[in-house]
mmCIF file of C-alpha atoms and ligand atoms in Angstrom:
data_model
loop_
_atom_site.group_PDB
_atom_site.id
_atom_site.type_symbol
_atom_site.label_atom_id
_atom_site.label_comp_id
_atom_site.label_asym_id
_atom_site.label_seq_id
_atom_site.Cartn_x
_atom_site.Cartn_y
_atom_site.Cartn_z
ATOM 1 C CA UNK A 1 0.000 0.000 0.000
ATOM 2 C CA UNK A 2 2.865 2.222 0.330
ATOM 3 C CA UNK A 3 5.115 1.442 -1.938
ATOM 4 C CA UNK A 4 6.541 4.539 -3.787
ATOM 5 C CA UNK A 5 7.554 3.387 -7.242
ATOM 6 C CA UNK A 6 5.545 1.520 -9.351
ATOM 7 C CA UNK A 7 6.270 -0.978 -12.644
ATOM 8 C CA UNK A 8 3.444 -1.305 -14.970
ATOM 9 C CA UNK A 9 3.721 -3.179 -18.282
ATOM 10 C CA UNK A 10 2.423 0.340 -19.454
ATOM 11 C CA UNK A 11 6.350 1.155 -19.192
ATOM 12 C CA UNK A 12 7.572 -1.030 -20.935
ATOM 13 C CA UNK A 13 9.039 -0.896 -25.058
ATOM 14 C CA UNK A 14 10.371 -3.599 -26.527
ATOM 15 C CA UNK A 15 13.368 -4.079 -28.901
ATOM 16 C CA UNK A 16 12.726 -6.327 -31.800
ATOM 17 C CA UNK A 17 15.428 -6.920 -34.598
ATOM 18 C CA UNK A 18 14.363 -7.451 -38.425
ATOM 19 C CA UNK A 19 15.842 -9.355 -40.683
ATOM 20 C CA UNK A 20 15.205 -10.369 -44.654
ATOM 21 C CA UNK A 21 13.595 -13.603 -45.914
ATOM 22 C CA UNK A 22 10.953 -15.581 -44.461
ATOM 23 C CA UNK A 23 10.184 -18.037 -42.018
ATOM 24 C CA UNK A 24 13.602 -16.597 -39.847
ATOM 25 C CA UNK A 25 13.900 -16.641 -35.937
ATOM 26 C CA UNK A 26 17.380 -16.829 -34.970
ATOM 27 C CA UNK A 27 18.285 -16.788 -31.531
ATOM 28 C CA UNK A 28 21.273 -14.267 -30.759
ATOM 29 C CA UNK A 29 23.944 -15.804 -29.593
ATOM 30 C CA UNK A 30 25.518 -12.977 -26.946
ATOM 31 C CA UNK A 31 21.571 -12.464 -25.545
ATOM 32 C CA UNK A 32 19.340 -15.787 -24.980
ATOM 33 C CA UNK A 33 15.965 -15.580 -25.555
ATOM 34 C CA UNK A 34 16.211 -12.497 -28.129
ATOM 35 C CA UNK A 35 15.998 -13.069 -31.354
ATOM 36 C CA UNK A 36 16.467 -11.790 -35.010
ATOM 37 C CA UNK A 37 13.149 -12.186 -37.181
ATOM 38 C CA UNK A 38 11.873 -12.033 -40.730
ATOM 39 C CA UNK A 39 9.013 -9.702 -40.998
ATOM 40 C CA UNK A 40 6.171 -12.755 -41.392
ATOM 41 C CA UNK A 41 8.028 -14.246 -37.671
ATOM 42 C CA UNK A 42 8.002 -10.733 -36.651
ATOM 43 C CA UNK A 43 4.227 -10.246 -37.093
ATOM 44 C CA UNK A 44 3.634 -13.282 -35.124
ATOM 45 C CA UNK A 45 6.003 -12.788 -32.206
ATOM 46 C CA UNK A 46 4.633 -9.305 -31.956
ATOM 47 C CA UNK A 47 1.119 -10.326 -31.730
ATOM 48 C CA UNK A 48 1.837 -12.073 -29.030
ATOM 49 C CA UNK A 49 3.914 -9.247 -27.140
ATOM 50 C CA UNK A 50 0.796 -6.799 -27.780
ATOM 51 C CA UNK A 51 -0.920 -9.587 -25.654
ATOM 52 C CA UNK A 52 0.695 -9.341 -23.027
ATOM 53 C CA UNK A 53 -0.151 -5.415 -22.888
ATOM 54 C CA UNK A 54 3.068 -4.098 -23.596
ATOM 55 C CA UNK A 55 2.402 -0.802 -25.668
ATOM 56 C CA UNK A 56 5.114 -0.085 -28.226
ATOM 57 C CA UNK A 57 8.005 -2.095 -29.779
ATOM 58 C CA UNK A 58 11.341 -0.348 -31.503
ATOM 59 C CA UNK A 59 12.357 -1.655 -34.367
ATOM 60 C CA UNK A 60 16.189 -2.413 -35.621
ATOM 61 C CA UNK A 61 16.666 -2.817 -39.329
ATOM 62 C CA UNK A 62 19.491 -5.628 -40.668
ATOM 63 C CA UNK A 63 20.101 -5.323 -44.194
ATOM 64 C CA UNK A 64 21.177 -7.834 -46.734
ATOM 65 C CA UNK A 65 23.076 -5.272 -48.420
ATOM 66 C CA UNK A 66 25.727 -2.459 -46.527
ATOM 67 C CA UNK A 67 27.639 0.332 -48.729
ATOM 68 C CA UNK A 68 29.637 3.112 -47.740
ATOM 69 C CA UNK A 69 26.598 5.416 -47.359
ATOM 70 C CA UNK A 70 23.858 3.500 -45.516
ATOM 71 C CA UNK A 71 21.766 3.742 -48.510
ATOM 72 C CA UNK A 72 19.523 0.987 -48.254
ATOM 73 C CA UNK A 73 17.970 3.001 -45.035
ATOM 74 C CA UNK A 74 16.383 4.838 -47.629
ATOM 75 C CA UNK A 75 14.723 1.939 -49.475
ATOM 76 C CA UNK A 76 10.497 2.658 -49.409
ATOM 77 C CA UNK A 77 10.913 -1.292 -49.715
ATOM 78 C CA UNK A 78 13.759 -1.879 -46.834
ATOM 79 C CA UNK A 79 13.480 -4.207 -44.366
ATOM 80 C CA UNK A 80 12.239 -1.472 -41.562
ATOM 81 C CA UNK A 81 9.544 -0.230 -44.154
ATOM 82 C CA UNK A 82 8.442 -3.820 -44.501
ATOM 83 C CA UNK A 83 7.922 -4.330 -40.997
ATOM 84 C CA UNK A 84 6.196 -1.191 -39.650
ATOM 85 C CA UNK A 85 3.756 -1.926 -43.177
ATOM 86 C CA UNK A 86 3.086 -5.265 -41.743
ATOM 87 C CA UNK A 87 2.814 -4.532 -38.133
ATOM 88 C CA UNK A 88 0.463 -1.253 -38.623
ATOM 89 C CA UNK A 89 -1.480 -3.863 -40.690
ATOM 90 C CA UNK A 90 -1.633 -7.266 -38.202
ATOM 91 C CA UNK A 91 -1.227 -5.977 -35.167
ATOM 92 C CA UNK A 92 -4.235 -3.588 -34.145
ATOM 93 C CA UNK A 93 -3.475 -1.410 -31.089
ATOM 94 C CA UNK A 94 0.402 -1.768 -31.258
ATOM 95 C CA UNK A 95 2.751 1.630 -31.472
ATOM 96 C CA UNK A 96 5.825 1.062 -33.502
ATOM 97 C CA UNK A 97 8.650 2.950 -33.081
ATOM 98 C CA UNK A 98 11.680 3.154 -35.225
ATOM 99 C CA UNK A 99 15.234 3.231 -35.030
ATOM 100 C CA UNK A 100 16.481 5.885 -36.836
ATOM 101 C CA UNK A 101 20.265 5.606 -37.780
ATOM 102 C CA UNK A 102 22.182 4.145 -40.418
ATOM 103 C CA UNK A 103 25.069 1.913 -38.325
ATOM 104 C CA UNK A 104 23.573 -1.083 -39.546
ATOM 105 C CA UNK A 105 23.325 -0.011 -43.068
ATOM 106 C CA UNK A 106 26.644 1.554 -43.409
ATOM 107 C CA UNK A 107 29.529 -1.052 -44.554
ATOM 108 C CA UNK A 108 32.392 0.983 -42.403
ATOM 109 C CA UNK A 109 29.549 0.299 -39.383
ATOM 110 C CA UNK A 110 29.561 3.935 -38.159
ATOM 111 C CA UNK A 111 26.447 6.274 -37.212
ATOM 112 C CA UNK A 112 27.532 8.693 -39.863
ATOM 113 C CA UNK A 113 29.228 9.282 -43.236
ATOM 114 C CA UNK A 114 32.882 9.006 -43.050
ATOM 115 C CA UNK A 115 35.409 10.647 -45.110
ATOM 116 C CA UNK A 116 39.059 10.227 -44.207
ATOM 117 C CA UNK A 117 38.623 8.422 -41.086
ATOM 118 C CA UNK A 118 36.305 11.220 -39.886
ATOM 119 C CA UNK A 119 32.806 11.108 -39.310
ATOM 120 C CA UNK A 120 30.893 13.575 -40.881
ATOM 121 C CA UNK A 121 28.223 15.337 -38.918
ATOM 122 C CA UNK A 122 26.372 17.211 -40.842
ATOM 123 C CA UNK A 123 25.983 16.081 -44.467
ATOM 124 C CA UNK A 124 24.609 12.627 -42.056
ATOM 125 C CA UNK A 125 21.631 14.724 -40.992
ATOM 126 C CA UNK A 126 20.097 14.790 -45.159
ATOM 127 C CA UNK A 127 20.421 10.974 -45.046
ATOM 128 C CA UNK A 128 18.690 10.875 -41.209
ATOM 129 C CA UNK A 129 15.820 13.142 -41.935
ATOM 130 C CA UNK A 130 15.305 11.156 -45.052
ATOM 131 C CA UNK A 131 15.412 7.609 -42.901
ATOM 132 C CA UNK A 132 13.050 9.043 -40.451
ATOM 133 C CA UNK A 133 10.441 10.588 -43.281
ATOM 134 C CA UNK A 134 10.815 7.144 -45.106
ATOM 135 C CA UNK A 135 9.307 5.507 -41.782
ATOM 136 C CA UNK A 136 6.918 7.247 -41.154
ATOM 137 C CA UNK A 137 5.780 7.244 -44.990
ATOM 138 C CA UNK A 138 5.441 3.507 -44.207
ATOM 139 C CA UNK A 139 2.922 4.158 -40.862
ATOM 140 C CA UNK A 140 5.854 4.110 -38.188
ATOM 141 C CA UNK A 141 3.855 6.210 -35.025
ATOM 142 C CA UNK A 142 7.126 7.426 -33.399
ATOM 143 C CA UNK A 143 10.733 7.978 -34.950
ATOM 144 C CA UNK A 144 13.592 7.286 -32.612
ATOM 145 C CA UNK A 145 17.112 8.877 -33.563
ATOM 146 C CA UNK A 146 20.187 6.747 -31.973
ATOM 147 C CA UNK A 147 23.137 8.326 -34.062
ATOM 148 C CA UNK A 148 24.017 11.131 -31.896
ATOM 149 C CA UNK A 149 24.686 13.396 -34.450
ATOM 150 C CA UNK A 150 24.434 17.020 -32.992
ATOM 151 C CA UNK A 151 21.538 19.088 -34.645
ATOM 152 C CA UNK A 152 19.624 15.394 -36.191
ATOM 153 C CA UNK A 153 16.225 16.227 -33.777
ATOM 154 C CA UNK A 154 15.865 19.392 -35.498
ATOM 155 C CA UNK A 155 16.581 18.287 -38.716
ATOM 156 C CA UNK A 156 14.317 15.021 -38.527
ATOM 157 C CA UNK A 157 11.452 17.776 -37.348
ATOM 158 C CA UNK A 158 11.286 19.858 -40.009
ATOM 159 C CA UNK A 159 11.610 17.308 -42.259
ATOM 160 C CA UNK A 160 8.424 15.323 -41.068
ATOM 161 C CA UNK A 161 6.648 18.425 -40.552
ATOM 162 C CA UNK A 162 7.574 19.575 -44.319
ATOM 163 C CA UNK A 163 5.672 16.593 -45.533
ATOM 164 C CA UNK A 164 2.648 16.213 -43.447
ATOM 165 C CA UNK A 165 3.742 14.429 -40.400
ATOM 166 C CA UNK A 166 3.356 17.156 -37.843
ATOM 167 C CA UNK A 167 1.770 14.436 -35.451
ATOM 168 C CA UNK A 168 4.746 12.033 -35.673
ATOM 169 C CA UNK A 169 6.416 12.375 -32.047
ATOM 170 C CA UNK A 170 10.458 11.796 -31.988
ATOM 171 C CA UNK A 171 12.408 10.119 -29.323
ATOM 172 C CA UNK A 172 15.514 11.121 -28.978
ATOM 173 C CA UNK A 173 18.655 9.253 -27.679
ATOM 174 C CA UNK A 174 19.421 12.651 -26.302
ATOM 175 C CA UNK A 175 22.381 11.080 -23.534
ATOM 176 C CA UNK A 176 24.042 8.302 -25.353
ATOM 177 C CA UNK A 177 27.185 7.432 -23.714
ATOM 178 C CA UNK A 178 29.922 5.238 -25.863
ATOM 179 C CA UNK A 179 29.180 2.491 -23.594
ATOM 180 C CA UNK A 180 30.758 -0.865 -23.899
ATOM 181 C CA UNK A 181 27.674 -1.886 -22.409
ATOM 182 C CA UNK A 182 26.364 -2.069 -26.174
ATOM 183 C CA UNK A 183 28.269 -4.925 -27.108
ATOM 184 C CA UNK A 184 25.818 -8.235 -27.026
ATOM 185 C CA UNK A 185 23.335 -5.344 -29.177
ATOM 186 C CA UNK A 186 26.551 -4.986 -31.976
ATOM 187 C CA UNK A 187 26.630 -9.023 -32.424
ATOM 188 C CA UNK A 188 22.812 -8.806 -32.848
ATOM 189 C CA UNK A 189 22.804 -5.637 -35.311
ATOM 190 C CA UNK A 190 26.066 -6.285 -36.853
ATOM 191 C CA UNK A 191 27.223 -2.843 -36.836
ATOM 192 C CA UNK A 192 30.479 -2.896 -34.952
ATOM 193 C CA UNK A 193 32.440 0.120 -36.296
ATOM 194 C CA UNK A 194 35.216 -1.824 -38.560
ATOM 195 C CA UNK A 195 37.579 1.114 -37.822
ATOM 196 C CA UNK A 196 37.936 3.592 -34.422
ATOM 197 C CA UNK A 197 34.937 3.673 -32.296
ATOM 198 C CA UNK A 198 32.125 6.113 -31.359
ATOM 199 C CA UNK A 199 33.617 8.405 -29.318
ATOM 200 C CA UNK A 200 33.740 11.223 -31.330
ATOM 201 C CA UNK A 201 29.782 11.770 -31.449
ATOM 202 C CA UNK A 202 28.759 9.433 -27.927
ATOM 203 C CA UNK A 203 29.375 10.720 -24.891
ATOM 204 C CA UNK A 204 31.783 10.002 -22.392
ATOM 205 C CA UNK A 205 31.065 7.920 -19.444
ATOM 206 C CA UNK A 206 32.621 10.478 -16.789
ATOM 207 C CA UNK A 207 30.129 13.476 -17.837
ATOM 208 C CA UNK A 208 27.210 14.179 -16.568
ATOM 209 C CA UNK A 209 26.573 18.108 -16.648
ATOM 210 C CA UNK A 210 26.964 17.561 -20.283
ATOM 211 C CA UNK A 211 24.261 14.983 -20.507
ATOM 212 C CA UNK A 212 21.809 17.937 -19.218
ATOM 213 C CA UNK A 213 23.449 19.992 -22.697
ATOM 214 C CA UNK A 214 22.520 17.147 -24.654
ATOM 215 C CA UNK A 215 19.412 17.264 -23.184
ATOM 216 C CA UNK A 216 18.806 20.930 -23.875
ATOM 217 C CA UNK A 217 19.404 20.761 -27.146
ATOM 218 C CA UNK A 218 17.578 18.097 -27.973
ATOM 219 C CA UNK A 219 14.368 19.565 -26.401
ATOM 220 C CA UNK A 220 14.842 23.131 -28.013
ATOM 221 C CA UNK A 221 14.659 21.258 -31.428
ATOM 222 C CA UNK A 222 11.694 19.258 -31.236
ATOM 223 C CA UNK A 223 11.961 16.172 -29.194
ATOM 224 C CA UNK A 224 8.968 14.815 -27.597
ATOM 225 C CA UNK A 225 10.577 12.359 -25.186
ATOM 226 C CA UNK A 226 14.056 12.078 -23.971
ATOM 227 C CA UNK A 227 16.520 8.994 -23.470
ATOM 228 C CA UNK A 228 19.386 8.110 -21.202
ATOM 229 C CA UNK A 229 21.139 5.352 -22.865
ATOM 230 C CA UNK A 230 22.252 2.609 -21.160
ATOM 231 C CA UNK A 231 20.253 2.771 -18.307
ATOM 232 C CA UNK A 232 21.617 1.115 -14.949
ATOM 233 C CA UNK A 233 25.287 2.509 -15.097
ATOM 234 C CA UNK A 234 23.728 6.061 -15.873
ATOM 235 C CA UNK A 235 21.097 5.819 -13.310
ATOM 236 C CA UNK A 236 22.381 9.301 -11.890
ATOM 237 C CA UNK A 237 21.823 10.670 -15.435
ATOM 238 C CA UNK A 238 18.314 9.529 -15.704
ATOM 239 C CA UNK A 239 17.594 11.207 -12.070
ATOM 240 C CA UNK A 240 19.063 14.595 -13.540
ATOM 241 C CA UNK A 241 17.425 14.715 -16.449
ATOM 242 C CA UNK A 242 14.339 14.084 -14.857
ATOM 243 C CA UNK A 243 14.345 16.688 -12.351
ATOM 244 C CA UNK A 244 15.805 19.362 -14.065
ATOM 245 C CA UNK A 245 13.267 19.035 -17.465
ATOM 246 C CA UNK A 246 10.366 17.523 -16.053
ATOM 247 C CA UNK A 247 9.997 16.227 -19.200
ATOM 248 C CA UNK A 248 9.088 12.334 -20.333
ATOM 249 C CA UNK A 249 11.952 10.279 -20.087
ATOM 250 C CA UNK A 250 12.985 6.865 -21.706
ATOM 251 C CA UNK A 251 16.004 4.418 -20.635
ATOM 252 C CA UNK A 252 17.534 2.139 -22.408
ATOM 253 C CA UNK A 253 18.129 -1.181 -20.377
ATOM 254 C CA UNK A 254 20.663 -2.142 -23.112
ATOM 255 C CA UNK A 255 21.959 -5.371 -24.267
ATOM 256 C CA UNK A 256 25.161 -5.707 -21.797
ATOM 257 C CA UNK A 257 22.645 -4.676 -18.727
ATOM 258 C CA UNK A 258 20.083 -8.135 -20.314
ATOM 259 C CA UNK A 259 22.975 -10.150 -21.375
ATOM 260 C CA UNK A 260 25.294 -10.348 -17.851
ATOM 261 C CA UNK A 261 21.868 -10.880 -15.837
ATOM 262 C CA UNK A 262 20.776 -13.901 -18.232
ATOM 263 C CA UNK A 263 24.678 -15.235 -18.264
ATOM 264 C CA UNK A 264 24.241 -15.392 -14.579
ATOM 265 C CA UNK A 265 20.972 -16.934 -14.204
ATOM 266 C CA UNK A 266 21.861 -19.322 -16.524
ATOM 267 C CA UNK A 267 24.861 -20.099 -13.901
ATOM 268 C CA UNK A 268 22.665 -20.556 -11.550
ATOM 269 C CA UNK A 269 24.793 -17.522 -9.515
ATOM 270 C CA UNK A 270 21.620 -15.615 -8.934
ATOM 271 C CA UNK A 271 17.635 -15.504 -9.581
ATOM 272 C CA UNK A 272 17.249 -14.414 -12.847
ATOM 273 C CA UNK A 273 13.586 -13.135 -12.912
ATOM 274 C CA UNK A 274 13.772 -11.034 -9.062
ATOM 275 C CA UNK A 275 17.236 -9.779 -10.493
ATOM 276 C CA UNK A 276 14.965 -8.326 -13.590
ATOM 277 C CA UNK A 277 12.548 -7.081 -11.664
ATOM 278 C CA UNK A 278 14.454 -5.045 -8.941
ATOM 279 C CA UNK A 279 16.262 -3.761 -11.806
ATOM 280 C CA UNK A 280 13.522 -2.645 -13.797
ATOM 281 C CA UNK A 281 11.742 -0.844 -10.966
ATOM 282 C CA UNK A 282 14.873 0.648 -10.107
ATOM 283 C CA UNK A 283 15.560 2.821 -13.472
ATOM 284 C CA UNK A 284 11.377 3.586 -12.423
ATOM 285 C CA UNK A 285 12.442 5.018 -9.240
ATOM 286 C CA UNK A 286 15.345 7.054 -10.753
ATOM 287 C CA UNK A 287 12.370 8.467 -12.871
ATOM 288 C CA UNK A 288 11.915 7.184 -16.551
ATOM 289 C CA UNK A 289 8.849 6.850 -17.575
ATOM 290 C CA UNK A 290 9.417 4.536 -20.492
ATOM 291 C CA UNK A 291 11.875 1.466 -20.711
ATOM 292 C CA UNK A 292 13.199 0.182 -23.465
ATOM 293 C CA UNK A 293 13.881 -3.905 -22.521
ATOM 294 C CA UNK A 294 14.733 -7.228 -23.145
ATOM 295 C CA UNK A 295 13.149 -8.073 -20.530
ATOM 296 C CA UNK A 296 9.835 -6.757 -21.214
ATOM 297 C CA UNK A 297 7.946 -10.046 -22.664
ATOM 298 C CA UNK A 298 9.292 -11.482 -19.449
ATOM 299 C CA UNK A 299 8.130 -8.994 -17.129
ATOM 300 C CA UNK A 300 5.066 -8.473 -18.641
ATOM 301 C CA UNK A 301 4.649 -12.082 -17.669
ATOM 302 C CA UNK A 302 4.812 -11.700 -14.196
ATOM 303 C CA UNK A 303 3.077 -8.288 -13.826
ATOM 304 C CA UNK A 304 0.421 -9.812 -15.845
ATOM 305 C CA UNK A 305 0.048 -13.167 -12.883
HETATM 306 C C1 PBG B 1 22.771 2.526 -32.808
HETATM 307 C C2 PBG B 1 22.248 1.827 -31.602
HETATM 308 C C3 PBG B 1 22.969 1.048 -30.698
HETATM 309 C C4 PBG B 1 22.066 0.582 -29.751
HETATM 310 C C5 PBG B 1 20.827 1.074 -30.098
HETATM 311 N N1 PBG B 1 20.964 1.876 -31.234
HETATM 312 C C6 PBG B 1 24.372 0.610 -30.716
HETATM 313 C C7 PBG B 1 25.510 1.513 -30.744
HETATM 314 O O1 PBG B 1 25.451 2.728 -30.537
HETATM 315 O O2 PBG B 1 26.567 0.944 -30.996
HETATM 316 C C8 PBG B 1 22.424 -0.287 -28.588
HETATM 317 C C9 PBG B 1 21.322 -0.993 -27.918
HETATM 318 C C10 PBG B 1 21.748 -2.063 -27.006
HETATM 319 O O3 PBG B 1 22.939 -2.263 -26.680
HETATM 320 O O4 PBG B 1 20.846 -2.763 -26.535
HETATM 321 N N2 PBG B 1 21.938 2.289 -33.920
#
């Protein structure tokens, strides 16, 4: 009766990962019990996760074909497209976010264009906005930028709002740290950078005051919610953020934070499913609203009992 903080499945988003061809459900080998589907699997599996009463799923696009540029993120026919068509048509009451950012696509593996060994930050943002209009051309409700390029929320509003989709809410990874934290998610994705790594545009694990800039910024051009990404070493952040905006807040339990919990359950070292909860209420308490999970058809399992 008096407990504070509360976990509903209403929080929770889950990550689904989209591959081509048909009949596909492979497992991931770095997460158990995540795994990468063909948009006909996808339908199904996420008939059954609107089900359970968890609201939204983001999607992550794998390609059959990478180039320099990312430019199959633009395809009308991509893989991404595909699914938010299919979803928007099978599965009634679902929101469908998308992952907006071309790692996966490119065939260097990095968030942006790269010339010289540098990342380019803003000729990316024409090839972003274009992503992001191309999803929700194919019935996406909510576009999600991950690249962390500066001056991308801005650029992704005007272009939705330049071609009708005023009412298309963004999410914006807004504190990304480079996190090594995001390795199990790399395996699943296959977009580990082939060269460097994303320092130059992620932020570094030591700041925090600058996480409130990123914030800022992201606000003052258009986003509707706000992410900390990952969530439980950042938990600090996610407070911050929270207090100081007021605004709605998403956190990213990411794939190291699902992985190192399953790999010990699995060893028997610890109880997997009260581990997952007390975590789960415990990025609540620091004060997101929304979390983006693994864990959330497993959860939703046991909030649903
Ligand atoms: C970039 C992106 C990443 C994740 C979500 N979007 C990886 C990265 O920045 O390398 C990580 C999610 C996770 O680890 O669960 N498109």
């Amino acid at each position: 009766m008096v407990r504070e903080t509360r976990l509903s499945v209403d929080n929770l988003v889950y990550p689904m990962f989209v591959v081509c061809g048909k009949g596909k459900k492979e497992e991931i080998g770095s997460m158990p019990g995540v795994f990468r589907f063909s948009v006909d699997m996808l339908t199904k599996e996420a008939q059954e996760v609107a089900g359970l009463g968890i609201p939204a799923v983001i999607l992550f696009g794998i390609p059959d074909r990478k180039d320099e540029t990312g430019s199959e993120a633009l395809n009308p026919k991509g893989v991404v497209q595909e699914a938010v068509r299919a979803l928007k048509d099978k599965v009634h009451g679902l929101t469908v976010i998308t992952d907006v950012c071309i790692d996966e696509y490119t065939s260097h593996g990095h968030c942006g264009l790269v010339k010289d060994g540098q990342i380019l930050n803003d000729p990316t943002l024409e090839i972003l906005s274009r992503m992001a209009l191309s999803h929700a051309e194919a019935g996406a409700d909510m576009v999600a930028p991950s690249d962390m390029m500066d001056g991308r929320v801005g650029s992704i509003r005007k272009a939705l709002d330049g071609n009708g989709f005023h009412d298309i809410p963004i999410m914006s990874y807004a504190a990304k740290y480079a996190s090594l934290f995001y390795g199990p998610f790399r395996e699943a994705a296959d977009s580990t950078p082939k060269f460097g790594d994303r320092r130059s545009y992620q932020m570094d694990p030591p700041n925090a005051i600058e996480a409130l800039r990123e914030v800022a910024l992201d606000i003052e051009e258009g986003a509707d919610i706000i992410m900390v990404k990952p969530a439980l070493a950042y938990l600090d952040i996610i407070y911050r953020v929270k207090n100081e905006f007021n605004y709605p807040v998403a956190a990213y339990n990411v794939s190291g934070e699902y992985s190192m919990v399953r790999a010990a359950a699995n060893s028997g070292w610890l109880d997997g499913d009260r581990v997952m909860m007390e975590i789960l209420v415990s990025i609540r308490r620091a004060g997101a609203d929304l979390i983006l999970t693994y864990f959330a058809r497993d959860a939703a399992r046991i909030l649903n009992k």
